[in-house]
Amino acid sequence: MAQVAMVMNLDKCIGCHTCSVTCKQTWTNRDGVEYVWFNNVETKPGVGYPRRYEDQDRWRGGWELDRKGRLRLRSGGRLRRLATIFSNPDLPELDDYYEPATYDFDTLISAPAGSDIPVARPRSAITGKEMKVSGGSNWDDDLAGSPLHAAQDPNLDAMTEQVRMSFEQTFMFHLPRICEHCLNPACVSACPSSAMYKRVEDGIVLVDQDKCRGWRMCVSACPYKKVYVNHRTGKAEKCTFCFPRIEAGLPTVCAETCVGRLRYIGLVLYDADAVAAAASVVDPADLLDAQRSVFLDPDDPEVQQAARAAGIADDWIAAAQASPIWQLISRHKVALPLHPEYRTLPMVWYIPPLSPVLDATTSRGADDADADDIFHTITALRIPMEYLASLFTAGDVDVVAGVLQKLAAVRAHMRRRSIDGSADSRALAGAGMSERDAEDLYRLLAIAKMSDRYVVPKAHKEDAAELASWASGCSLDGPGGPGMGGPGGGPGGGPVALTLQRRGPS
């Protein structure tokens, strides 16, 4: 199968929130979704949006393994969802997001003449009543180092000894987030109405508004909390990966307007039959390699033949071959998934941020051309590797260290190349890279043009009817639907049915 995916280079994110604003104006600039941000930029460490969404002990999102090693939703099987269908205990409230505000601008225009300057007071965009603005999707922006905000970050719960939250030692970076459009989406499996579905053509996860009945189980099941409820319509809404633009061969709005040019979009080919096994590995530290093993090499003739047999067009196969996603995830292995321990197999990956390591190496009196000195500097940078590991590798620090070492080696090599034209063989050898690997990665991360960063094939007209159809009917009323299996689930306690199935007319 083919999947549209995204990679973000966090080294380039400046926290300008342009992506959030353009997405807001395009998709959620209307009544009922005032509090909704399909794209938001968080400051880490911080509580996130909604607050502490990463605390799955509280929200019960994503998947877990039962005693027999089978996948099951953390939010529970069919019986639990039926028991709580009218009163979901794991649903975030408005206070967990924020109460959106507008302003009484008419006061500035219609106020009578007087000695006092009129003031536009904030009013709730939901109730219309006067309010005090005290929160927002980026309310903690640039305050990550303060104990008031950073100390509430769930990723710091197990790092009290490694990280000291004092102002002098604060660290921060920006984390843009959209829906992960997972290979194994918990939101789809939890939906009682089968309104949530994953398009087989490109893997984009969407909501059928005609089928949605507002049960909100999808909100609870999503561990990234990227499914929202329109309080006017009572129906679920989420990031659509700008599918009308993707079908036309264009990048998403958030990617095209990104000031830092940090987003990459492309196709990956993957083995759908291997998804369940990859999501079911016992050790969370093995989930990263398990998901990478699902992706298929688009240059392999056997993979190309299998793709054609599955109905994937030649121009899509060519797009997968030119995809920056495959290069960053599987060839160079510098992109990492966000919280792989949720077992949803997310398809928005991140290149972790690397502080100015070469300058830091020089400032401590070490040799910025020595691979060992560079590595020791990386381990002492202000962004602790333990924190990055809690975000991207289920706690495996060695994987994060390896990625940062590669990024540092590219910088050292290109510095040497620009100075005297030679290669920094020691730095490259220390990172396990060849000179060609370093220069290919430099071209992709530093100077790639738009056509290199966004490789999006157009949808075929002959697939228009398929793209317009909705998911095959499965609901809580019959066995075999999404989320039916597992203990307490469907008859016989069978395994949970993954939602990777071809759609057809209902």
PDB file of N, CA and C in Angstrom, residues 38-85:
ATOM      1  N   PHE A  38      -6.110  22.228  14.147  1.00  0.00           N
ATOM      2  CA  PHE A  38      -5.629  21.000  13.504  1.00  0.00           C
ATOM      3  C   PHE A  38      -4.099  20.962  13.520  1.00  0.00           C
ATOM      4  N   ASN A  39      -3.481  22.127  13.369  1.00  0.00           N
ATOM      5  CA  ASN A  39      -2.028  22.266  13.469  1.00  0.00           C
ATOM      6  C   ASN A  39      -1.732  23.219  14.621  1.00  0.00           C
ATOM      7  N   ASN A  40      -0.901  22.803  15.536  1.00  0.00           N
ATOM      8  CA  ASN A  40      -0.454  23.702  16.588  1.00  0.00           C
ATOM      9  C   ASN A  40       1.032  23.503  16.829  1.00  0.00           C
ATOM     10  N   VAL A  41       1.682  24.513  17.356  1.00  0.00           N
ATOM     11  CA  VAL A  41       3.115  24.447  17.653  1.00  0.00           C
ATOM     12  C   VAL A  41       3.283  24.556  19.156  1.00  0.00           C
ATOM     13  N   GLU A  42       3.807  23.505  19.748  1.00  0.00           N
ATOM     14  CA  GLU A  42       4.013  23.471  21.188  1.00  0.00           C
ATOM     15  C   GLU A  42       5.451  23.810  21.538  1.00  0.00           C
ATOM     16  N   THR A  43       5.653  24.357  22.715  1.00  0.00           N
ATOM     17  CA  THR A  43       6.989  24.587  23.238  1.00  0.00           C
ATOM     18  C   THR A  43       7.303  23.475  24.228  1.00  0.00           C
ATOM     19  N   LYS A  44       8.405  22.804  24.002  1.00  0.00           N
ATOM     20  CA  LYS A  44       8.810  21.704  24.867  1.00  0.00           C
ATOM     21  C   LYS A  44      10.059  22.089  25.647  1.00  0.00           C
ATOM     22  N   PRO A  45      10.119  21.743  26.936  1.00  0.00           N
ATOM     23  CA  PRO A  45       9.084  21.056  27.706  1.00  0.00           C
ATOM     24  C   PRO A  45       7.909  21.971  28.019  1.00  0.00           C
ATOM     25  N   GLY A  46       6.750  21.379  28.099  1.00  0.00           N
ATOM     26  CA  GLY A  46       5.526  22.115  28.355  1.00  0.00           C
ATOM     27  C   GLY A  46       4.354  21.160  28.435  1.00  0.00           C
ATOM     28  N   VAL A  47       3.190  21.689  28.770  1.00  0.00           N
ATOM     29  CA  VAL A  47       2.033  20.829  29.008  1.00  0.00           C
ATOM     30  C   VAL A  47       1.344  20.407  27.721  1.00  0.00           C
ATOM     31  N   GLY A  48       1.555  21.169  26.617  1.00  0.00           N
ATOM     32  CA  GLY A  48       0.956  20.783  25.346  1.00  0.00           C
ATOM     33  C   GLY A  48      -0.493  21.214  25.221  1.00  0.00           C
ATOM     34  N   TYR A  49      -1.099  20.770  24.118  1.00  0.00           N
ATOM     35  CA  TYR A  49      -2.494  21.133  23.808  1.00  0.00           C
ATOM     36  C   TYR A  49      -3.208  19.910  23.260  1.00  0.00           C
ATOM     37  N   PRO A  50      -4.276  19.434  23.957  1.00  0.00           N
ATOM     38  CA  PRO A  50      -4.742  19.899  25.257  1.00  0.00           C
ATOM     39  C   PRO A  50      -3.735  19.579  26.363  1.00  0.00           C
ATOM     40  N   ARG A  51      -3.934  20.154  27.507  1.00  0.00           N
ATOM     41  CA  ARG A  51      -2.947  20.069  28.575  1.00  0.00           C
ATOM     42  C   ARG A  51      -2.705  18.622  28.996  1.00  0.00           C
ATOM     43  N   ARG A  52      -1.427  18.266  29.046  1.00  0.00           N
ATOM     44  CA  ARG A  52      -0.972  16.939  29.453  1.00  0.00           C
ATOM     45  C   ARG A  52      -1.624  15.827  28.632  1.00  0.00           C
ATOM     46  N   TYR A  53      -1.745  16.071  27.330  1.00  0.00           N
ATOM     47  CA  TYR A  53      -2.355  15.052  26.463  1.00  0.00           C
ATOM     48  C   TYR A  53      -1.518  13.787  26.415  1.00  0.00           C
ATOM     49  N   GLU A  54      -0.240  13.872  26.770  1.00  0.00           N
ATOM     50  CA  GLU A  54       0.632  12.704  26.719  1.00  0.00           C
ATOM     51  C   GLU A  54       0.484  11.782  27.926  1.00  0.00           C
ATOM     52  N   ASP A  55      -0.302  12.171  28.900  1.00  0.00           N
ATOM     53  CA  ASP A  55      -0.508  11.350  30.092  1.00  0.00           C
ATOM     54  C   ASP A  55      -1.585  10.296  29.800  1.00  0.00           C
ATOM     55  N   GLN A  56      -1.146   9.157  29.276  1.00  0.00           N
ATOM     56  CA  GLN A  56      -2.117   8.124  28.894  1.00  0.00           C
ATOM     57  C   GLN A  56      -2.666   7.355  30.089  1.00  0.00           C
ATOM     58  N   ASP A  57      -2.049   7.474  31.254  1.00  0.00           N
ATOM     59  CA  ASP A  57      -2.662   6.906  32.454  1.00  0.00           C
ATOM     60  C   ASP A  57      -3.963   7.637  32.772  1.00  0.00           C
ATOM     61  N   ARG A  58      -4.033   8.893  32.364  1.00  0.00           N
ATOM     62  CA  ARG A  58      -5.254   9.674  32.577  1.00  0.00           C
ATOM     63  C   ARG A  58      -6.218   9.541  31.404  1.00  0.00           C
ATOM     64  N   TRP A  59      -5.714   9.612  30.167  1.00  0.00           N
ATOM     65  CA  TRP A  59      -6.607   9.699  29.014  1.00  0.00           C
ATOM     66  C   TRP A  59      -6.845   8.358  28.327  1.00  0.00           C
ATOM     67  N   ARG A  60      -6.008   7.362  28.598  1.00  0.00           N
ATOM     68  CA  ARG A  60      -6.222   6.005  28.084  1.00  0.00           C
ATOM     69  C   ARG A  60      -6.308   5.985  26.554  1.00  0.00           C
ATOM     70  N   GLY A  61      -5.377   6.686  25.910  1.00  0.00           N
ATOM     71  CA  GLY A  61      -5.350   6.710  24.456  1.00  0.00           C
ATOM     72  C   GLY A  61      -4.363   5.708  23.892  1.00  0.00           C
ATOM     73  N   GLY A  62      -4.526   5.361  22.627  1.00  0.00           N
ATOM     74  CA  GLY A  62      -3.618   4.444  21.960  1.00  0.00           C
ATOM     75  C   GLY A  62      -3.933   2.985  22.236  1.00  0.00           C
ATOM     76  N   TRP A  63      -2.917   2.150  22.016  1.00  0.00           N
ATOM     77  CA  TRP A  63      -3.050   0.712  22.158  1.00  0.00           C
ATOM     78  C   TRP A  63      -2.150   0.177  23.270  1.00  0.00           C
ATOM     79  N   GLU A  64      -2.473  -1.008  23.747  1.00  0.00           N
ATOM     80  CA  GLU A  64      -1.630  -1.743  24.675  1.00  0.00           C
ATOM     81  C   GLU A  64      -1.736  -3.228  24.355  1.00  0.00           C
ATOM     82  N   LEU A  65      -0.868  -4.021  24.967  1.00  0.00           N
ATOM     83  CA  LEU A  65      -0.899  -5.462  24.776  1.00  0.00           C
ATOM     84  C   LEU A  65      -1.554  -6.125  25.975  1.00  0.00           C
ATOM     85  N   ASP A  66      -2.407  -7.105  25.709  1.00  0.00           N
ATOM     86  CA  ASP A  66      -2.996  -7.847  26.813  1.00  0.00           C
ATOM     87  C   ASP A  66      -2.012  -8.917  27.287  1.00  0.00           C
ATOM     88  N   ARG A  67      -2.443  -9.757  28.197  1.00  0.00           N
ATOM     89  CA  ARG A  67      -1.545 -10.763  28.775  1.00  0.00           C
ATOM     90  C   ARG A  67      -1.066 -11.771  27.752  1.00  0.00           C
ATOM     91  N   LYS A  68      -1.808 -11.934  26.684  1.00  0.00           N
ATOM     92  CA  LYS A  68      -1.418 -12.871  25.641  1.00  0.00           C
ATOM     93  C   LYS A  68      -0.659 -12.192  24.501  1.00  0.00           C
ATOM     94  N   GLY A  69      -0.307 -10.921  24.692  1.00  0.00           N
ATOM     95  CA  GLY A  69       0.455 -10.216  23.685  1.00  0.00           C
ATOM     96  C   GLY A  69      -0.359  -9.723  22.511  1.00  0.00           C
ATOM     97  N   ARG A  70      -1.674  -9.624  22.676  1.00  0.00           N
ATOM     98  CA  ARG A  70      -2.535  -9.154  21.599  1.00  0.00           C
ATOM     99  C   ARG A  70      -2.867  -7.677  21.783  1.00  0.00           C
ATOM    100  N   LEU A  71      -3.002  -6.970  20.666  1.00  0.00           N
ATOM    101  CA  LEU A  71      -3.345  -5.562  20.712  1.00  0.00           C
ATOM    102  C   LEU A  71      -4.775  -5.350  21.209  1.00  0.00           C
ATOM    103  N   ARG A  72      -4.933  -4.342  22.047  1.00  0.00           N
ATOM    104  CA  ARG A  72      -6.267  -3.918  22.452  1.00  0.00           C
ATOM    105  C   ARG A  72      -6.210  -2.412  22.756  1.00  0.00           C
ATOM    106  N   LEU A  73      -7.301  -1.735  22.588  1.00  0.00           N
ATOM    107  CA  LEU A  73      -7.368  -0.315  22.867  1.00  0.00           C
ATOM    108  C   LEU A  73      -7.253  -0.073  24.369  1.00  0.00           C
ATOM    109  N   ARG A  74      -6.463   0.922  24.737  1.00  0.00           N
ATOM    110  CA  ARG A  74      -6.367   1.280  26.156  1.00  0.00           C
ATOM    111  C   ARG A  74      -7.700   1.796  26.684  1.00  0.00           C
ATOM    112  N   SER A  75      -8.515   2.348  25.801  1.00  0.00           N
ATOM    113  CA  SER A  75      -9.820   2.865  26.226  1.00  0.00           C
ATOM    114  C   SER A  75     -10.827   1.764  26.477  1.00  0.00           C
ATOM    115  N   GLY A  76     -10.461   0.507  26.180  1.00  0.00           N
ATOM    116  CA  GLY A  76     -11.342  -0.614  26.461  1.00  0.00           C
ATOM    117  C   GLY A  76     -11.954  -1.220  25.221  1.00  0.00           C
ATOM    118  N   GLY A  77     -12.516  -2.409  25.406  1.00  0.00           N
ATOM    119  CA  GLY A  77     -13.152  -3.118  24.305  1.00  0.00           C
ATOM    120  C   GLY A  77     -14.592  -2.686  24.111  1.00  0.00           C
ATOM    121  N   ARG A  78     -15.306  -3.518  23.382  1.00  0.00           N
ATOM    122  CA  ARG A  78     -16.676  -3.183  23.006  1.00  0.00           C
ATOM    123  C   ARG A  78     -17.573  -2.999  24.228  1.00  0.00           C
ATOM    124  N   LEU A  79     -17.462  -3.872  25.223  1.00  0.00           N
ATOM    125  CA  LEU A  79     -18.352  -3.805  26.376  1.00  0.00           C
ATOM    126  C   LEU A  79     -18.141  -2.530  27.169  1.00  0.00           C
ATOM    127  N   ARG A  80     -16.872  -2.139  27.354  1.00  0.00           N
ATOM    128  CA  ARG A  80     -16.616  -0.920  28.119  1.00  0.00           C
ATOM    129  C   ARG A  80     -17.137   0.303  27.375  1.00  0.00           C
ATOM    130  N   ARG A  81     -16.949   0.339  26.062  1.00  0.00           N
ATOM    131  CA  ARG A  81     -17.428   1.496  25.314  1.00  0.00           C
ATOM    132  C   ARG A  81     -18.946   1.558  25.293  1.00  0.00           C
ATOM    133  N   LEU A  82     -19.596   0.392  25.248  1.00  0.00           N
ATOM    134  CA  LEU A  82     -21.058   0.400  25.334  1.00  0.00           C
ATOM    135  C   LEU A  82     -21.530   0.892  26.700  1.00  0.00           C
ATOM    136  N   ALA A  83     -20.786   0.516  27.748  1.00  0.00           N
ATOM    137  CA  ALA A  83     -21.177   0.919  29.101  1.00  0.00           C
ATOM    138  C   ALA A  83     -20.993   2.416  29.333  1.00  0.00           C
ATOM    139  N   THR A  84     -20.055   3.031  28.599  1.00  0.00           N
ATOM    140  CA  THR A  84     -19.772   4.453  28.810  1.00  0.00           C
ATOM    141  C   THR A  84     -20.128   5.298  27.598  1.00  0.00           C
ATOM    142  N   ILE A  85     -20.954   4.785  26.726  1.00  0.00           N
ATOM    143  CA  ILE A  85     -21.201   5.477  25.464  1.00  0.00           C
ATOM    144  C   ILE A  85     -21.933   6.801  25.663  1.00  0.00           C
TER     145      ILE A  85
END
